[in-house]
PDB file of C-alpha atoms in Angstrom:
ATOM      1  CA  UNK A   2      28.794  -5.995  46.912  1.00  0.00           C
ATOM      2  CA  UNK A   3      26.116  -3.262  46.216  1.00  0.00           C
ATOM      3  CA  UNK A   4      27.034   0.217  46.212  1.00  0.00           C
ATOM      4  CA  UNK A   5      25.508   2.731  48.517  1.00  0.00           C
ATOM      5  CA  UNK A   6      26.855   6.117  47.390  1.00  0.00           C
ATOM      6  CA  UNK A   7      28.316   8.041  44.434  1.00  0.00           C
ATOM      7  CA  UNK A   8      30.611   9.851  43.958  1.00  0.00           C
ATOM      8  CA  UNK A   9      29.769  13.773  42.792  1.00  0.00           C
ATOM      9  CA  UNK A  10      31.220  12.745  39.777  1.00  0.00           C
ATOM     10  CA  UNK A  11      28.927   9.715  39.008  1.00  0.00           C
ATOM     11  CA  UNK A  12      25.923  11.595  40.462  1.00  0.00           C
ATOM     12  CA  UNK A  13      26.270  14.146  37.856  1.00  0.00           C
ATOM     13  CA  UNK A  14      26.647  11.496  35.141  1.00  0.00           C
ATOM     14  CA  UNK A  15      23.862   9.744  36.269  1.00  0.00           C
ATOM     15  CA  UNK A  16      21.868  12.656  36.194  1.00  0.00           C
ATOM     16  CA  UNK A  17      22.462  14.025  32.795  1.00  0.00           C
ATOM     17  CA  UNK A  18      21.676  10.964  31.977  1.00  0.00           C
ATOM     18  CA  UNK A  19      18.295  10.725  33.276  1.00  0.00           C
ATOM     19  CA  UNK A  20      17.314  13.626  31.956  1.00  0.00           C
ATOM     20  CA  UNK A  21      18.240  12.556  28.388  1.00  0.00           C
ATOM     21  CA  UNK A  22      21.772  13.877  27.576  1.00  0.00           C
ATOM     22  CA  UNK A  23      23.294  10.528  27.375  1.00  0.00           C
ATOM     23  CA  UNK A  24      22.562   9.936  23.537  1.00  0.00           C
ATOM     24  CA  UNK A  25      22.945  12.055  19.980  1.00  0.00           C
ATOM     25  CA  UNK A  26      19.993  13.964  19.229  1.00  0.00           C
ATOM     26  CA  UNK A  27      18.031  11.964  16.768  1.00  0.00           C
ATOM     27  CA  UNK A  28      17.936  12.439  12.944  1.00  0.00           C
ATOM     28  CA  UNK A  29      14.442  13.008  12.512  1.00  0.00           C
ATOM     29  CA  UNK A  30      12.218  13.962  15.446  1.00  0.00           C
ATOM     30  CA  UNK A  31       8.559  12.622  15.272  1.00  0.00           C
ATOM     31  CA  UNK A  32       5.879  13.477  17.167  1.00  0.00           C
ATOM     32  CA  UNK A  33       6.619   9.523  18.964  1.00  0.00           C
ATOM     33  CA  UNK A  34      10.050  11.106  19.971  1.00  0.00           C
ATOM     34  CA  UNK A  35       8.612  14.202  21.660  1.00  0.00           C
ATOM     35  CA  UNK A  36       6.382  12.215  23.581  1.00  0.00           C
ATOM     36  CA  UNK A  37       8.830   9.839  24.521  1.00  0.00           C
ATOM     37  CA  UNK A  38      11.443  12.629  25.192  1.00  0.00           C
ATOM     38  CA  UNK A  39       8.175  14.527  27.536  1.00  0.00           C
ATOM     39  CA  UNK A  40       7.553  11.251  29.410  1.00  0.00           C
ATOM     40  CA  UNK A  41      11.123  11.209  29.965  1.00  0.00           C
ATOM     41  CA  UNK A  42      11.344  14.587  31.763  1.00  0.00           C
ATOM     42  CA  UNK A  43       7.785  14.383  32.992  1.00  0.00           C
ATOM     43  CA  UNK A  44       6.437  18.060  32.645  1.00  0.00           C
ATOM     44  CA  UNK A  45       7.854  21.151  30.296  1.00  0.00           C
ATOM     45  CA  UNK A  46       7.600  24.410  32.527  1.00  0.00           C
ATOM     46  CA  UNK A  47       6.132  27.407  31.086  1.00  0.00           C
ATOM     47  CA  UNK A  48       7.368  31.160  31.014  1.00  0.00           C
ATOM     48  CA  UNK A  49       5.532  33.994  29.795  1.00  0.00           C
ATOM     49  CA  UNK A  50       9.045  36.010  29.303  1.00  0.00           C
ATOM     50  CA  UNK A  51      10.100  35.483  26.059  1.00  0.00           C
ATOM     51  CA  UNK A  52      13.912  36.711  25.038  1.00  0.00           C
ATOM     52  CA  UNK A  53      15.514  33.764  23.276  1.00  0.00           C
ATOM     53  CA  UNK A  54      12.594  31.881  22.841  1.00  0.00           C
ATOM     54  CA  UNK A  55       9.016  30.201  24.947  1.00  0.00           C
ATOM     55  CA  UNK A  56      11.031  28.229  27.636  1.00  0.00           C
ATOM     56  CA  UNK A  57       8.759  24.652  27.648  1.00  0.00           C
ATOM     57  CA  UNK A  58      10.098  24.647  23.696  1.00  0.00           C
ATOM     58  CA  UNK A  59      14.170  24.586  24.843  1.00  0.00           C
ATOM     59  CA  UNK A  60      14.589  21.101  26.749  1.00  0.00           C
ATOM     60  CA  UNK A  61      13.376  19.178  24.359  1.00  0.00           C
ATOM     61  CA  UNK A  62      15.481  21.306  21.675  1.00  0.00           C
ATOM     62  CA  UNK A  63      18.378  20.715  23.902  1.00  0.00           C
ATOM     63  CA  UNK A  64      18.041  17.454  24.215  1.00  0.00           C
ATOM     64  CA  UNK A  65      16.443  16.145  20.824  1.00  0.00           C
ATOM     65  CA  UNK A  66      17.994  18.608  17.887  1.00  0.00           C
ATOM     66  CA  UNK A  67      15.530  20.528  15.842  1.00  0.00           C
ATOM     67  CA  UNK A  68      11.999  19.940  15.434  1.00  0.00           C
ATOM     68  CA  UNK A  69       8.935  21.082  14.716  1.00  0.00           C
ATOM     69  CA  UNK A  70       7.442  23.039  16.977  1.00  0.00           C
ATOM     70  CA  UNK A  71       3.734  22.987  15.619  1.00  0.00           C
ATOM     71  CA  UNK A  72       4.169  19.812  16.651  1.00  0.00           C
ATOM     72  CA  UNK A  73       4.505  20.552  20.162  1.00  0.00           C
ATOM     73  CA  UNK A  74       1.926  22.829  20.057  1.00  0.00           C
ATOM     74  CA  UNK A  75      -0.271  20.203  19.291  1.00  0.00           C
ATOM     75  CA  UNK A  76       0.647  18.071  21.966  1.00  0.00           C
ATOM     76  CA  UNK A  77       0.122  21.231  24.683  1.00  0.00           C
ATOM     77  CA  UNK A  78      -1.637  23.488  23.161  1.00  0.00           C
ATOM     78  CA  UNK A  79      -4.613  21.790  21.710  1.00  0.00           C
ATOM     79  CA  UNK A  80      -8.195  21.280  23.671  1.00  0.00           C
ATOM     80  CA  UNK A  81      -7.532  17.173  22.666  1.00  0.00           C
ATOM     81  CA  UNK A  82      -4.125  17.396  23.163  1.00  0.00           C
ATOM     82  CA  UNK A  83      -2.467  14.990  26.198  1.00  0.00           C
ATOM     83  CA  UNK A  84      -0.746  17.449  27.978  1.00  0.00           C
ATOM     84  CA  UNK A  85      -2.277  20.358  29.973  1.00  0.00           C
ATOM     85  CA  UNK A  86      -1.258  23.033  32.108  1.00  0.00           C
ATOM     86  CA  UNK A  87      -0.552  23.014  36.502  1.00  0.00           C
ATOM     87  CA  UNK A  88       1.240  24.337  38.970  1.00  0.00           C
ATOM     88  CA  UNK A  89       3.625  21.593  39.438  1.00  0.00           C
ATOM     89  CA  UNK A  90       6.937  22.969  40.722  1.00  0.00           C
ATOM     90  CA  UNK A  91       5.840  26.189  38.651  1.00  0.00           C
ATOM     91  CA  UNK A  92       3.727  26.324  36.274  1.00  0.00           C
ATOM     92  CA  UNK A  93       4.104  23.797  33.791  1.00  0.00           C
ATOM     93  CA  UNK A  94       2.583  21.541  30.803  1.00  0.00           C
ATOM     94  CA  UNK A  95       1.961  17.801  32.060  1.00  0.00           C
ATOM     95  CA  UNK A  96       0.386  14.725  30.792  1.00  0.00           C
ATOM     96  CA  UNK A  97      -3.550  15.235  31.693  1.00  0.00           C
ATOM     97  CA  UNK A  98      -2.925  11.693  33.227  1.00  0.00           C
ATOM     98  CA  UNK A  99      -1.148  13.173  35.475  1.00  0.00           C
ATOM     99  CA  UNK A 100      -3.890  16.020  36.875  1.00  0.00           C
ATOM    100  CA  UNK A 101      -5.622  13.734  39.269  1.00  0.00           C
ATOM    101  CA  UNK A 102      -2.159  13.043  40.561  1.00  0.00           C
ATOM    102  CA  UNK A 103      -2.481  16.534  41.916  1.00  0.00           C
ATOM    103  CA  UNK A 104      -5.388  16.440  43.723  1.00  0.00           C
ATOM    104  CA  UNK A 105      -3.201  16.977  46.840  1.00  0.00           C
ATOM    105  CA  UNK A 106      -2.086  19.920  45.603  1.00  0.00           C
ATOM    106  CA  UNK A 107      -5.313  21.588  44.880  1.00  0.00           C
ATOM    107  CA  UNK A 108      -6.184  21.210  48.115  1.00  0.00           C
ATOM    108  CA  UNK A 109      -3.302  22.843  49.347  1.00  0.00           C
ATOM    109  CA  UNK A 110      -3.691  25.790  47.262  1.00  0.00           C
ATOM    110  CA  UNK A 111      -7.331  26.177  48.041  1.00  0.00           C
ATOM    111  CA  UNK A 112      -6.346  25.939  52.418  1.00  0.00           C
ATOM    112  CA  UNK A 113      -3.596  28.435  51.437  1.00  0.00           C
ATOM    113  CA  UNK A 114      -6.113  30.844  49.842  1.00  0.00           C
ATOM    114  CA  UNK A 115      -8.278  30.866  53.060  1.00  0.00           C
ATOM    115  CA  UNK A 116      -5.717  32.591  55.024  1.00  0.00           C
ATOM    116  CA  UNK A 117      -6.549  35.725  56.970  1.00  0.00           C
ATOM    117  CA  UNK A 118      -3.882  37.187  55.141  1.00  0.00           C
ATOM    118  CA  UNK A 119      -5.202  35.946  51.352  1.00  0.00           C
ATOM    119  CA  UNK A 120      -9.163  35.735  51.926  1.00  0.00           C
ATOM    120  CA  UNK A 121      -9.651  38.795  51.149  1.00  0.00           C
ATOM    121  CA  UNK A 122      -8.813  38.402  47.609  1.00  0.00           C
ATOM    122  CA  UNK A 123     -10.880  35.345  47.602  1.00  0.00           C
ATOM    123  CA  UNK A 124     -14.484  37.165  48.867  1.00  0.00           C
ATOM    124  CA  UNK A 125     -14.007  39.692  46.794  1.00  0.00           C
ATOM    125  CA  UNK A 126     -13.585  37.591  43.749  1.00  0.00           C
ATOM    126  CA  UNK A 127     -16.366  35.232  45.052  1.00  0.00           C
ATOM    127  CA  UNK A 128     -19.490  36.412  42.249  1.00  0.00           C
ATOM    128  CA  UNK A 129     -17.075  36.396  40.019  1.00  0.00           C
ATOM    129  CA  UNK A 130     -15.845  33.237  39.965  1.00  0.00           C
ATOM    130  CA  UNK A 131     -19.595  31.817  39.881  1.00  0.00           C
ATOM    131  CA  UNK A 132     -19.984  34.206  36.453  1.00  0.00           C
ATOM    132  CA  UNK A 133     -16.362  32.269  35.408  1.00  0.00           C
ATOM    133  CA  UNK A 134     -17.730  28.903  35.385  1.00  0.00           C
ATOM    134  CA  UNK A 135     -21.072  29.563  33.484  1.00  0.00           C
ATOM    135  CA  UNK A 136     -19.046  31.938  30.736  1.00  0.00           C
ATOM    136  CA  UNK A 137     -15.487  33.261  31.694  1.00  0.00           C
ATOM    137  CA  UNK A 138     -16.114  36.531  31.030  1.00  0.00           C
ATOM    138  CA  UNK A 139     -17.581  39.449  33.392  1.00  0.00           C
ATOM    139  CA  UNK A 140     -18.054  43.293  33.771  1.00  0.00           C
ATOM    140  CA  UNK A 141     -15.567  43.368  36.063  1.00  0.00           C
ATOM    141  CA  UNK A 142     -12.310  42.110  33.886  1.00  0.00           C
ATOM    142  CA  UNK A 143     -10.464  45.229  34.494  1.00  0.00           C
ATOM    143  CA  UNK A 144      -6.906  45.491  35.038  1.00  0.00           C
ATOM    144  CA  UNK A 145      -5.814  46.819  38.333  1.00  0.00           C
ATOM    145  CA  UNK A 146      -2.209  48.314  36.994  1.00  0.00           C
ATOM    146  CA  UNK A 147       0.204  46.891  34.188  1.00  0.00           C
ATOM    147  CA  UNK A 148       2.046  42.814  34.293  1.00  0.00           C
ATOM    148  CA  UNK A 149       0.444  41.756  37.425  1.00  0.00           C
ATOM    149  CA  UNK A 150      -1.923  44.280  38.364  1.00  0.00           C
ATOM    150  CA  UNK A 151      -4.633  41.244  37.933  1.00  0.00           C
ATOM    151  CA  UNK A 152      -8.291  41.985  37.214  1.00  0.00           C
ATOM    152  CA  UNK A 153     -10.674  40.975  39.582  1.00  0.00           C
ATOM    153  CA  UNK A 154     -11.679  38.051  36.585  1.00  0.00           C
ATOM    154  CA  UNK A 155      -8.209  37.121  36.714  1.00  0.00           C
ATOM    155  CA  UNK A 156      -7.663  36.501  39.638  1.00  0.00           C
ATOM    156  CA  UNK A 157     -10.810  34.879  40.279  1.00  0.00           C
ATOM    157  CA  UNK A 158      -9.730  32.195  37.438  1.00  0.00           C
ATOM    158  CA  UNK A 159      -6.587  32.077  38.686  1.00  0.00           C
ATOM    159  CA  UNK A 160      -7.813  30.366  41.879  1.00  0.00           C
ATOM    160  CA  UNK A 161     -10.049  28.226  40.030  1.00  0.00           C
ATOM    161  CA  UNK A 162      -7.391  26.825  38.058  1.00  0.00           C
ATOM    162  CA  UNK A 163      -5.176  26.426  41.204  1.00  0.00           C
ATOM    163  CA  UNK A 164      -7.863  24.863  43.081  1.00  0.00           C
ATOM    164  CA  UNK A 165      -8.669  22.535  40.060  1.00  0.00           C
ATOM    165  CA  UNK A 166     -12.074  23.798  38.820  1.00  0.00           C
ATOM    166  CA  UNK A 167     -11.094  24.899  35.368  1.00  0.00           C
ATOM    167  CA  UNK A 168      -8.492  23.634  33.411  1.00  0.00           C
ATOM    168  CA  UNK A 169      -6.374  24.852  29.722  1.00  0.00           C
ATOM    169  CA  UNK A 170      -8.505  23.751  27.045  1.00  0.00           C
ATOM    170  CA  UNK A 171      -5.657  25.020  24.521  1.00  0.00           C
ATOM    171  CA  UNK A 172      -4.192  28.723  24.139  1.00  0.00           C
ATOM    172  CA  UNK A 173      -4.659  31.054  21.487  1.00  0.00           C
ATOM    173  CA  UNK A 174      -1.002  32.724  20.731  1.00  0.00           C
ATOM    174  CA  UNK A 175       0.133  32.404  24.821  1.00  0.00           C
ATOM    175  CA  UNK A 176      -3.214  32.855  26.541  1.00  0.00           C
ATOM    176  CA  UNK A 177      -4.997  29.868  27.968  1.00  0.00           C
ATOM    177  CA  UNK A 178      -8.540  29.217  27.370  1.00  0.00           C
ATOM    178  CA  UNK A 179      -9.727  27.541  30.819  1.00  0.00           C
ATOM    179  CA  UNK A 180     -13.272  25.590  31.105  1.00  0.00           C
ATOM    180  CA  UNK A 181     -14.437  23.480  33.741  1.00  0.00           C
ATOM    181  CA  UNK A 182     -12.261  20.005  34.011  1.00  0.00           C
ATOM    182  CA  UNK A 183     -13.171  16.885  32.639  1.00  0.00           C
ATOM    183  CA  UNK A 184     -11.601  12.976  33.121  1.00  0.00           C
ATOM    184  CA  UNK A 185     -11.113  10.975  36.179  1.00  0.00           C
ATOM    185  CA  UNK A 186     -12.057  11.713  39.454  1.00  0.00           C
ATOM    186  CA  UNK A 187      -9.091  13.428  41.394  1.00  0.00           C
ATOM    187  CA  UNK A 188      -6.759  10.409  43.304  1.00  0.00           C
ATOM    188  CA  UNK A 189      -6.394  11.161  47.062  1.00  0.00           C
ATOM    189  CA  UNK A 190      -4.464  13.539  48.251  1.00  0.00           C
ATOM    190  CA  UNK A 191      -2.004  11.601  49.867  1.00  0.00           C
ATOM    191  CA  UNK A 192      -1.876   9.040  46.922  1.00  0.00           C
ATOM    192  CA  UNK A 193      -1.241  11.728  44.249  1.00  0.00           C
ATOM    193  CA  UNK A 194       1.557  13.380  46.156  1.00  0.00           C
ATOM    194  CA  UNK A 195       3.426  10.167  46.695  1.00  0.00           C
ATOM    195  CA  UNK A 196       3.056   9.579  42.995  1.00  0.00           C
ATOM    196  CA  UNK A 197       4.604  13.409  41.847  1.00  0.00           C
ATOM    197  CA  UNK A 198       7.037  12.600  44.156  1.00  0.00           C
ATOM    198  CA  UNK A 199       7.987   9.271  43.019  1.00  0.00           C
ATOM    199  CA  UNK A 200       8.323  10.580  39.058  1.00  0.00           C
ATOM    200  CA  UNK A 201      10.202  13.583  40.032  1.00  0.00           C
ATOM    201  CA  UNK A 202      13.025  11.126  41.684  1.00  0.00           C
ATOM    202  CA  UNK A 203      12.571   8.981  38.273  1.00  0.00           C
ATOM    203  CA  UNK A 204      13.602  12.226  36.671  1.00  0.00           C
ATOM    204  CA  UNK A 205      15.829  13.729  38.516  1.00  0.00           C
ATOM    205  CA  UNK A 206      17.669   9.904  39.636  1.00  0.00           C
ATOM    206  CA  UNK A 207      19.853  11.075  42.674  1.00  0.00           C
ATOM    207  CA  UNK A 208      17.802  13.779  44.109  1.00  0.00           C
ATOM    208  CA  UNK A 209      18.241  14.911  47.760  1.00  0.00           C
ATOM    209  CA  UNK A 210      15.343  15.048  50.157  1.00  0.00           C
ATOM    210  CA  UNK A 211      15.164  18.732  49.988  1.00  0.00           C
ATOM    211  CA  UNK A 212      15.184  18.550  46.529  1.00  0.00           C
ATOM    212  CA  UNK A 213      12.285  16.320  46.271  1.00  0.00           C
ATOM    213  CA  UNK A 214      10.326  18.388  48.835  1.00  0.00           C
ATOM    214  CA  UNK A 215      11.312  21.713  46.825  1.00  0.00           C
ATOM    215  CA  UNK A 216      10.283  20.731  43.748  1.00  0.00           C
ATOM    216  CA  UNK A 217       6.798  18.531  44.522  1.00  0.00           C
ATOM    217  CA  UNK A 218       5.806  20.812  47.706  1.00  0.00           C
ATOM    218  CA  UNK A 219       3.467  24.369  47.696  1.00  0.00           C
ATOM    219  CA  UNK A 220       5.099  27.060  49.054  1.00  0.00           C
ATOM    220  CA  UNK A 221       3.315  28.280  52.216  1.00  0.00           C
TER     221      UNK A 221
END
């Protein structure tokens, strides 16, 4: 007979599992066995906050032993690299593959951004993000007060990158470089979600709904 359900028990295992704790970390890590270990997990998120170490290098650490992490930064960090940033669940490094997949996305960011409550922020960054795609700098790049007190440039690439006009061509230390995207033509936005959705429960294995919709869903 076919099971239906788990127990919490053999949800759990199955879990850890999925997300690459069920073997020894490998001897030697190669740059095959970060990819592999990526593709497992599907995206690394990023953090600017830095106590212990950059977050996107600790699941792999966890789950592969010590490696290289000029290797990884090759992989991300690189303007031919595979992996680039989004805002996936947060913002996050995943395979450039994958960016069409969140054409949906996009979409909703840019309808979010046309709020009453957000457009003004968007007209008042509007020259600015025309100057952004020619040369990504402008006049007005001046901070508006300290962490997120966001120039006027910022935030004007900000929702560029959100909306899928620009994306990381590679950082320089932790700051992004961002020109205009290139690759395939974004998938429809009803296609692409379906897809996020469909390798976050490869991921995750035993997911709930909510936790699907939490993780693969803009907040409002």
């Amino acid at each position: 007979m076919v099971r239906t359900t788990l127990s919490a028990a053999e949800a759990r295992r199955v879990a850890l599992a999925a997300q690459g704790f069920g073997a020894a970390p490998a001897d030697t890590v190669s740059t095959r066995t970060l990819t592999a270990g990526f593709a497992r997990l599907g995206l690394l998120q990023i953090d600017s906050v830095n106590v212990f170490e950059r977050s996107h290098y600790l699941p792999l650490f966890a789950r592969l032993g010590s490696y290289d992490r000029a290797t990884l930064d090759r992989l991300t960090m690189t303007r031919r690299g595979p992996y680039a940033e989004y805002w996936a669940h947060e913002a996050a490094f995943v395979a450039r593959t994958d960016l069409p997949l969140f054409r949906w996305r996009m979409d909703a960011f840019r309808e979010r951004d046309a709020r009453p409550n957000r457009v003004e922020g968007v007209e008042r960054t509007a020259g600015v993000r025309r100057e952004l795609l020619a040369l990504l700098e402008h006049e007005a790049n001046v901070r508006r007060g300290p962490w997120w007190g966001w120039s006027d440039v910022k935030t004007g690439l900000e929702q560029l990158f959100r909306w899928g006009e620009v994306v990381s061509a590679g950082r320089s230390g932790f700051g992004p470089s961002r020109p205009p995207p290139t690759g395939p033509p974004p998938s429809p936005s009803s296609c692409g979600a379906r897809a996020v959705r469909s390798g976050s429960r490869r991921a995750r294995t035993s997911p709930t709904t909510s936790d699907c919709a939490r993780t693969t869903l803009p907040r409002p």
